Short mmCIF file of C-alpha atoms and ligand atoms in Angstrom, two decimals:
data_model
loop_
_atom_site.label_atom_id
_atom_site.label_comp_id
_atom_site.label_asym_id
_atom_site.label_seq_id
_atom_site.Cartn_x
_atom_site.Cartn_y
_atom_site.Cartn_z
CA MET A 222 21.25 -2.55 -15.79
CA LYS A 223 20.94 1.07 -15.30
CA THR A 224 17.55 2.77 -14.08
CA GLN A 225 16.46 5.71 -15.95
CA VAL A 226 14.12 8.11 -14.31
CA LEU A 227 11.97 10.16 -16.34
CA ALA A 228 9.57 12.84 -15.82
CA ALA A 229 5.84 12.18 -16.53
CA GLY A 230 4.88 13.39 -19.86
CA GLU A 231 3.93 11.77 -23.25
CA ASP A 232 7.77 10.60 -24.04
CA ALA A 233 8.02 8.71 -20.88
CA PHE A 234 4.58 7.14 -21.16
CA ARG A 235 5.56 6.07 -24.64
CA GLN A 236 8.71 4.49 -23.41
CA ALA A 237 7.15 2.68 -20.47
CA ALA A 238 4.63 1.46 -22.58
CA GLY A 239 7.34 0.05 -25.12
CA LEU A 240 9.14 -1.49 -22.30
CA LEU A 241 6.23 -3.24 -20.67
CA ARG A 242 4.61 -4.56 -23.86
CA ALA A 243 8.26 -6.05 -24.28
CA GLY A 244 8.00 -7.86 -21.00
CA LYS A 245 9.97 -5.30 -18.91
CA LEU A 246 9.24 -3.54 -15.36
CA VAL A 247 8.61 -0.12 -15.01
CA GLY A 248 8.13 1.88 -11.79
CA ILE A 249 5.01 3.84 -12.17
CA PRO A 250 3.65 6.54 -10.20
CA THR A 251 0.06 6.22 -8.76
CA GLU A 252 -2.24 8.23 -6.27
CA THR A 253 -1.50 5.80 -3.67
CA VAL A 254 2.08 4.75 -3.87
CA TYR A 255 4.70 4.13 -6.68
CA GLY A 256 3.99 0.64 -8.38
CA LEU A 257 6.34 -1.97 -9.96
CA ALA A 258 4.44 -2.60 -12.92
CA ALA A 259 4.51 -5.44 -15.78
CA ASP A 260 2.07 -6.64 -18.39
CA ALA A 261 -0.43 -8.44 -16.31
CA LEU A 262 -0.96 -11.00 -19.04
CA ASN A 263 2.78 -12.31 -19.42
CA PRO A 264 3.49 -14.58 -16.80
CA GLN A 265 7.60 -14.33 -17.34
CA ALA A 266 7.20 -10.33 -16.83
CA VAL A 267 5.02 -10.95 -13.79
CA LEU A 268 7.43 -13.71 -12.11
CA ASP A 269 10.07 -11.21 -12.95
CA ILE A 270 8.41 -8.82 -10.43
CA PHE A 271 8.42 -11.53 -7.51
CA ALA A 272 12.19 -11.53 -8.25
CA ALA A 273 12.79 -8.01 -8.34
CA LYS A 274 11.01 -7.47 -4.98
CA GLY A 275 11.98 -10.28 -3.35
CA ARG A 276 8.37 -11.34 -2.90
CA PRO A 277 6.94 -14.42 -1.62
CA ALA A 278 5.28 -16.32 -4.52
CA ASP A 279 1.97 -17.07 -2.63
CA ASN A 280 1.43 -13.17 -2.14
CA PRO A 281 -0.75 -12.16 -5.04
CA LEU A 282 -0.73 -9.02 -7.09
CA ILE A 283 -3.26 -6.19 -7.85
CA VAL A 284 -4.11 -5.64 -11.54
CA HIS A 285 -4.44 -2.18 -12.77
CA ILE A 286 -6.87 -1.01 -15.48
CA CYS A 287 -8.09 1.96 -16.95
CA ASP A 288 -11.67 0.81 -18.36
CA LEU A 289 -14.54 -1.24 -17.23
CA ALA A 290 -13.86 -3.34 -20.42
CA GLN A 291 -10.61 -4.45 -18.79
CA MET A 292 -12.24 -5.48 -15.62
CA GLU A 293 -14.59 -7.86 -17.77
CA GLN A 294 -11.69 -9.29 -19.73
CA LEU A 295 -10.19 -10.27 -16.38
CA ALA A 296 -13.09 -11.07 -13.88
CA ASN A 297 -16.71 -12.05 -13.43
CA PRO A 298 -17.79 -9.00 -11.12
CA PRO A 299 -21.25 -9.20 -9.52
CA ALA A 300 -23.58 -6.23 -9.68
CA LEU A 301 -22.35 -4.61 -6.64
CA ALA A 302 -19.13 -4.48 -8.11
CA TYR A 303 -20.30 -2.20 -11.07
CA GLU A 304 -22.01 0.12 -8.39
CA LEU A 305 -18.48 0.28 -6.37
CA ALA A 306 -16.68 1.19 -9.34
CA ASN A 307 -18.92 3.57 -10.50
CA ALA A 308 -18.57 5.38 -7.11
CA PHE A 309 -14.85 4.85 -6.55
CA TRP A 310 -12.95 4.44 -9.61
CA PRO A 311 -10.73 5.55 -10.56
CA GLY A 312 -9.36 5.72 -7.25
CA PRO A 313 -7.79 3.91 -4.30
CA LEU A 314 -9.94 0.96 -4.17
CA THR A 315 -8.98 -2.77 -5.25
CA MET A 316 -11.83 -5.22 -5.33
CA THR A 317 -10.96 -9.03 -5.32
CA LEU A 318 -13.31 -10.50 -7.93
CA PRO A 319 -13.86 -14.06 -9.40
CA ARG A 320 -11.44 -14.33 -11.95
CA LYS A 321 -11.24 -15.56 -15.58
CA SER A 322 -8.76 -18.06 -16.90
CA ILE A 323 -6.81 -15.71 -19.00
CA VAL A 324 -5.35 -14.12 -15.90
CA PRO A 325 -1.85 -16.17 -15.10
CA ASP A 326 -1.71 -18.09 -11.95
CA CYS A 327 1.44 -16.23 -10.78
CA VAL A 328 -0.84 -12.94 -10.48
CA THR A 329 -3.09 -14.22 -8.38
CA ALA A 330 -0.86 -16.83 -6.35
CA SER A 331 -3.49 -19.36 -7.70
CA LEU A 332 -6.48 -17.80 -5.69
CA PRO A 333 -9.94 -17.94 -7.26
CA THR A 334 -10.01 -14.25 -7.18
CA VAL A 335 -8.04 -11.37 -8.74
CA GLY A 336 -7.68 -7.80 -7.25
CA ILE A 337 -8.27 -4.98 -9.64
CA ARG A 338 -8.24 -1.54 -9.29
CA MET A 339 -8.40 1.55 -11.92
CA PRO A 340 -5.66 4.32 -10.34
CA SER A 341 -6.83 7.91 -10.93
CA HIS A 342 -3.23 9.38 -11.37
CA PRO A 343 -3.08 10.43 -14.89
CA ALA A 344 0.43 9.13 -15.47
CA ALA A 345 -0.67 5.73 -14.63
CA ALA A 346 -3.85 5.85 -16.52
CA ALA A 347 -2.15 7.15 -19.58
CA ILE A 348 0.40 4.33 -19.58
CA ILE A 349 -2.42 1.48 -18.87
CA ARG A 350 -4.27 2.99 -21.95
CA LEU A 351 -1.19 2.48 -24.10
CA SER A 352 0.20 -0.94 -22.55
CA GLY A 353 -2.98 -2.78 -21.29
CA PRO A 354 -3.70 -4.08 -17.82
CA LEU A 355 -0.75 -3.92 -15.56
CA ALA A 356 0.25 -6.22 -12.37
CA ALA A 357 1.82 -3.77 -10.05
CA PRO A 358 2.53 -4.57 -6.03
CA SER A 359 4.01 -1.51 -4.48
CA GLY A 360 7.43 -0.54 -5.81
CA ASN A 361 9.53 -1.14 -2.79
CA ARG A 362 11.65 -4.30 -1.72
CA SER A 363 9.47 -6.68 -0.09
CA GLY A 364 8.95 -5.82 3.54
CA SER A 365 10.24 -1.94 3.47
CA PRO A 366 8.10 0.83 3.40
CA SER A 367 6.33 1.52 -0.09
CA PRO A 368 7.73 4.28 -1.94
CA THR A 369 5.82 7.55 -2.19
CA ASN A 370 7.96 9.48 -4.47
CA ALA A 371 10.43 8.38 -7.43
CA GLY A 372 13.55 8.84 -5.11
CA ASP A 373 12.34 6.37 -2.57
CA MET A 374 11.67 3.97 -5.41
CA LEU A 375 14.90 4.43 -7.19
CA ALA A 376 16.63 3.82 -3.50
CA ASP A 377 14.96 0.25 -3.38
CA MET A 378 15.10 -0.51 -7.26
CA ASP A 379 18.26 0.81 -8.67
CA GLY A 380 19.83 -1.38 -11.16
CA ARG A 381 17.00 -3.94 -11.00
CA ILE A 382 14.62 -2.25 -13.41
CA PRO A 383 15.04 0.03 -16.68
CA LEU A 384 12.72 2.81 -15.87
CA ILE A 385 10.89 4.72 -13.49
CA VAL A 386 8.43 7.32 -14.38
CA ASP A 387 8.55 10.27 -12.05
CA GLY A 388 5.10 11.72 -11.38
CA GLY A 389 5.92 13.45 -8.22
CA SER A 390 4.73 12.79 -4.55
CA CYS A 391 1.86 10.51 -3.92
CA GLY A 392 -1.30 12.34 -2.74
CA VAL A 393 -2.87 9.47 -1.01
CA GLY A 394 0.34 8.16 0.51
CA VAL A 395 -0.77 4.79 1.76
CA GLU A 396 -1.95 1.73 -0.63
CA SER A 397 -5.58 1.23 -1.73
CA THR A 398 -8.33 -0.36 0.25
CA VAL A 399 -8.64 -3.83 -0.62
CA ILE A 400 -11.85 -5.75 -0.44
CA LEU A 401 -13.40 -9.04 -1.07
CA VAL A 402 -16.79 -8.21 -3.06
CA GLN A 403 -19.63 -10.55 -2.21
CA GLU A 404 -23.34 -10.53 -3.41
CA ASP A 405 -24.61 -8.00 -1.40
CA ARG A 406 -21.63 -7.01 1.10
CA VAL A 407 -17.82 -6.49 1.20
CA ARG A 408 -15.25 -7.57 3.40
CA LEU A 409 -12.23 -5.20 4.28
CA LEU A 410 -8.92 -7.00 3.66
CA ARG A 411 -6.82 -3.94 4.20
CA PRO A 412 -7.86 -0.45 5.00
CA GLY A 413 -6.72 2.37 2.78
CA GLY A 414 -7.41 5.59 0.74
CA VAL A 415 -11.29 4.64 0.64
CA THR A 416 -12.83 4.60 4.11
CA VAL A 417 -15.27 2.00 5.73
CA ASP A 418 -17.55 4.70 6.30
CA GLN A 419 -17.40 5.84 2.71
CA LEU A 420 -18.05 1.97 1.65
CA ARG A 421 -20.81 1.74 4.24
CA GLN A 422 -22.97 4.08 2.13
CA PHE A 423 -23.31 1.64 -0.35
CA CYS A 424 -23.40 -1.95 1.45
CA PRO A 425 -22.61 -3.52 4.73
CA VAL A 426 -18.85 -3.95 5.25
CA GLU A 427 -17.15 -6.64 7.45
CA VAL A 428 -13.55 -5.55 8.84
CA ASP A 429 -11.42 -8.78 8.61
CA ASP A 430 -9.79 -9.85 11.78
CA GLY A 431 -6.34 -9.64 10.16
CA VAL A 432 -6.78 -5.68 9.79
CA LEU A 433 -6.20 -5.13 13.45
CA HIS A 434 -4.93 -8.37 14.93
CA GLN A 435 -1.98 -10.57 14.18
CA LEU A 436 -3.04 -14.23 12.80
CA ALA A 437 -2.46 -17.18 14.46
CA PRO A 438 0.54 -19.00 12.84
CA ASP A 439 -1.74 -21.80 11.42
CA ALA A 440 -4.67 -19.18 10.54
CA ARG A 441 -5.53 -18.72 6.70
CA ALA A 442 -5.21 -15.38 5.70
CA ALA A 443 -8.26 -14.14 3.71
CA SER A 444 -5.52 -12.15 2.08
CA PRO A 445 -1.87 -13.43 1.97
CA GLY A 446 -0.37 -10.01 2.56
CA MET A 447 -1.73 -10.15 6.03
CA LYS A 448 0.75 -12.66 6.98
CA TYR A 449 3.75 -10.89 6.78
CA ARG A 450 5.87 -8.08 8.51
CA HIS A 451 5.52 -5.28 6.06
CA TYR A 452 6.01 -1.45 5.62
CA ALA A 453 8.97 -1.77 8.14
CA PRO A 454 12.10 0.45 7.94
CA LYS A 455 15.43 -1.16 9.21
CA ALA A 456 15.17 0.38 12.83
CA SER A 457 12.55 -1.56 14.97
CA VAL A 458 9.26 0.27 15.32
CA ILE A 459 6.94 0.32 18.79
CA LEU A 460 3.51 1.53 18.53
CA VAL A 461 2.63 3.69 21.78
CA GLU A 462 -0.90 4.82 22.48
CA GLY A 463 -1.68 7.53 25.01
CA SER A 464 -2.00 11.21 25.52
CA THR A 465 0.75 13.84 24.19
CA ASP A 466 2.20 14.20 27.77
CA ALA A 467 1.96 10.28 28.62
CA PHE A 468 3.95 9.77 25.20
CA ARG A 469 6.74 12.56 26.46
CA ASP A 470 7.02 11.04 29.84
CA TYR A 471 7.20 7.65 28.51
CA LEU A 472 10.33 8.78 26.00
CA VAL A 473 11.88 10.45 28.94
CA SER A 474 11.95 7.21 30.85
CA VAL A 475 13.15 5.22 27.54
CA GLN A 476 16.31 6.87 27.20
CA GLU A 477 18.07 4.84 24.56
CA GLU A 478 20.64 5.52 22.35
CA GLY A 479 19.27 5.53 18.71
CA CYS A 480 15.61 6.33 19.95
CA PHE A 481 13.42 8.28 17.61
CA ALA A 482 9.89 9.38 17.90
CA LEU A 483 7.21 9.50 15.03
CA ALA A 484 4.65 12.08 16.01
CA PRO A 485 2.28 14.72 14.52
CA GLU A 486 4.53 17.92 13.74
CA GLU A 487 3.12 20.07 16.38
CA GLU A 488 4.34 17.64 19.19
CA CYS A 489 7.96 16.84 17.54
CA SER A 490 9.60 19.96 19.49
CA LEU A 491 8.39 18.67 22.82
CA LEU A 492 9.91 15.56 22.72
CA PRO A 493 13.04 14.48 24.57
CA CYS A 494 14.49 12.75 21.73
CA PRO A 495 14.95 13.28 17.73
CA ALA A 496 11.53 13.11 16.24
CA VAL A 497 10.51 12.99 12.53
CA PRO A 498 7.06 14.49 11.94
CA LEU A 499 3.95 12.36 10.92
CA GLY A 500 1.65 14.86 9.34
CA ARG A 501 -0.45 17.18 11.32
CA LYS A 502 -2.53 16.19 14.63
CA GLY A 503 -5.83 14.94 14.16
CA ASP A 504 -5.27 15.16 10.40
CA ASP A 505 -5.54 11.64 9.05
CA LEU A 506 -5.04 12.41 5.44
CA SER A 507 -1.59 14.50 6.40
CA GLN A 508 -0.69 11.52 8.23
CA ALA A 509 -1.27 9.10 5.38
CA GLN A 510 0.66 11.10 2.65
CA ALA A 511 3.64 11.47 5.33
CA LEU A 512 3.95 7.92 6.82
CA PHE A 513 6.17 5.83 4.51
CA ALA A 514 8.76 8.72 3.65
CA ALA A 515 8.66 9.45 7.55
CA LEU A 516 9.47 5.72 8.16
CA ARG A 517 12.50 5.84 5.48
CA GLU A 518 13.78 9.33 6.98
CA CYS A 519 13.92 7.58 10.50
CA ASP A 520 16.64 4.92 8.66
CA ARG A 521 18.36 7.75 6.98
CA ARG A 522 18.92 9.40 10.25
CA GLY A 523 20.24 6.16 11.95
CA ALA A 524 17.05 5.45 14.03
CA LYS A 525 17.58 2.13 16.07
CA THR A 526 14.13 2.12 17.69
CA VAL A 527 11.32 4.14 16.39
CA TYR A 528 8.43 4.93 19.04
CA ALA A 529 5.42 6.02 16.85
CA ARG A 530 2.67 7.79 18.39
CA ALA A 531 -0.53 5.71 17.47
CA PRO A 532 -2.78 7.95 15.02
CA HIS A 533 -6.54 8.07 15.52
CA ARG A 534 -8.53 5.18 13.68
CA ASP A 535 -11.08 7.36 12.16
CA GLY A 536 -11.22 7.66 8.27
CA VAL A 537 -7.82 6.97 6.32
CA GLY A 538 -6.18 6.68 10.13
CA LEU A 539 -7.28 3.34 10.23
CA ALA A 540 -4.85 2.67 7.02
CA VAL A 541 -2.11 4.58 8.92
CA TYR A 542 -2.77 2.90 12.16
CA ASN A 543 -2.89 -0.70 10.45
CA ARG A 544 0.40 -0.03 8.62
CA LEU A 545 2.39 1.18 11.79
CA LEU A 546 1.10 -1.79 13.75
CA ARG A 547 2.47 -4.28 10.91
CA ALA A 548 5.70 -2.20 11.06
CA ALA A 549 5.83 -2.86 14.48
CA GLY A 550 5.41 -6.47 14.35
CA PHE A 551 1.97 -5.94 16.42
CA GLN A 552 4.25 -4.65 19.55
CA VAL A 553 1.92 -1.92 20.99
CA VAL A 554 2.64 -0.20 24.28
CA LYS A 555 -0.50 1.42 25.89
CA LEU A 556 0.18 3.92 28.28
O1 TXA B 266 -2.50 1.27 -3.95
C1 TXA B 266 -1.95 -0.10 -4.17
O2 TXA B 266 -2.77 -0.81 -3.90
C2 TXA B 266 -0.60 -0.05 -4.61
C3 TXA B 266 -0.65 0.67 -5.95
C4 TXA B 266 0.88 0.29 -6.69
O3 TXA B 266 -1.94 0.30 -6.91
N1 TXA B 266 -0.49 -1.64 -4.79
C5 TXA B 266 -0.37 -2.36 -3.65
O4 TXA B 266 0.10 -3.74 -4.03
O5 TXA B 266 -0.20 -1.98 -2.50
P1 TXA B 266 0.60 -4.90 -3.06
O6 TXA B 266 1.05 -6.08 -3.70
O7 TXA B 266 1.87 -4.21 -2.36
O8 TXA B 266 -0.44 -4.92 -2.15
C6 TXA B 266 -1.37 -5.94 -2.37
C7 TXA B 266 -2.17 -6.37 -1.44
C8 TXA B 266 -1.65 -7.71 -0.77
O9 TXA B 266 -1.65 -7.59 0.66
C9 TXA B 266 -2.20 -9.04 -1.42
O10 TXA B 266 -2.05 -9.97 -0.60
C10 TXA B 266 -3.57 -8.35 -1.65
O11 TXA B 266 -3.53 -7.12 -2.02
N2 TXA B 266 -4.28 -9.16 -2.71
C11 TXA B 266 -3.79 -9.14 -4.07
N3 TXA B 266 -4.88 -9.79 -4.78
C12 TXA B 266 -5.50 -10.46 -3.89
C13 TXA B 266 -6.43 -11.38 -3.91
N4 TXA B 266 -7.33 -12.15 -5.18
N5 TXA B 266 -7.20 -11.71 -2.49
C14 TXA B 266 -6.90 -11.38 -1.41
N6 TXA B 266 -5.81 -10.56 -1.20
C15 TXA B 266 -5.22 -10.30 -2.66
MG1 MG B 267 3.15 -3.53 -0.87
#
């Protein structure tokens, strides 16, 4: 199969929606990362997503919608969900809500909840308006860094899907915040573009243990995605916590062949090995935007081991830290 890449626009949206309604898979841009979309109500199309990604069947998909009527078609939302939707949609927040039986089991991995999000990217919104609700995981092969531009998605999906809609680079750069919505509080399952502080303006937020800690092998994950090594380049990643000076001295002591650093752009020239910039120092938004393309860049440049300078965990920084921790398989060096 030849994979076409079409620039976002009416023509591309119509072709994308036609393919989706016919049960095919399409790469779509969102404000977080590119998604691998299929008609959420077509079980065979949804199963094809798992095959194209090489994704374990027990990891549920997020359903993308364009209005609240679609949320009500798919789920039974508590009052708090409407309040959060009003505040954060369209945008990078996924709410897991009690599902209705119309949602195929393969979408939710048979969980009693369905993850729902209304993306703000105009191309995603336009395609959903034409196609209906779309199940879409990130558009990478399972385990790899998520794609934040059409070229990175093509690198993973070339020959596996008929079309990718190119909407440019993603503004947020890390995936949506995933929360379990309860009656009067929420539980954070995955940090993302909407921050804990933003959510706390509306209700209490409990941060699930799986966000910053490795789950015991026999523990039941609140979100199945927590169990897997994720977001990882081919190189091994080690997360390093410490000052700029301590990080540089540590890299001098390491002196390995194929050693790369991932660090804020202001610090790269100070380091004793090849370094790929990870946004600007102390700027969580720019670090999130740069993260996944930077991890892919390390592979392109032949890195064997990537030493990543741990970012601050404030704001969207918590999401950047969480992705690096998983890319590192929880290997952290504290200096
Ligand atoms: O920003 C995003 O969320 C992107 C774009 C494409 O929208 N999508 C994305 O999907 O990151 P994916 O499949 O790569 O990650 C979805 C995460 C997984 O960790 C999955 O386990 C979790 O959300 N999830 C989905 N449905 C869930 C549910 N019902 N209960 C708990 N966790 C759920
Ligand atoms: Mg993913």
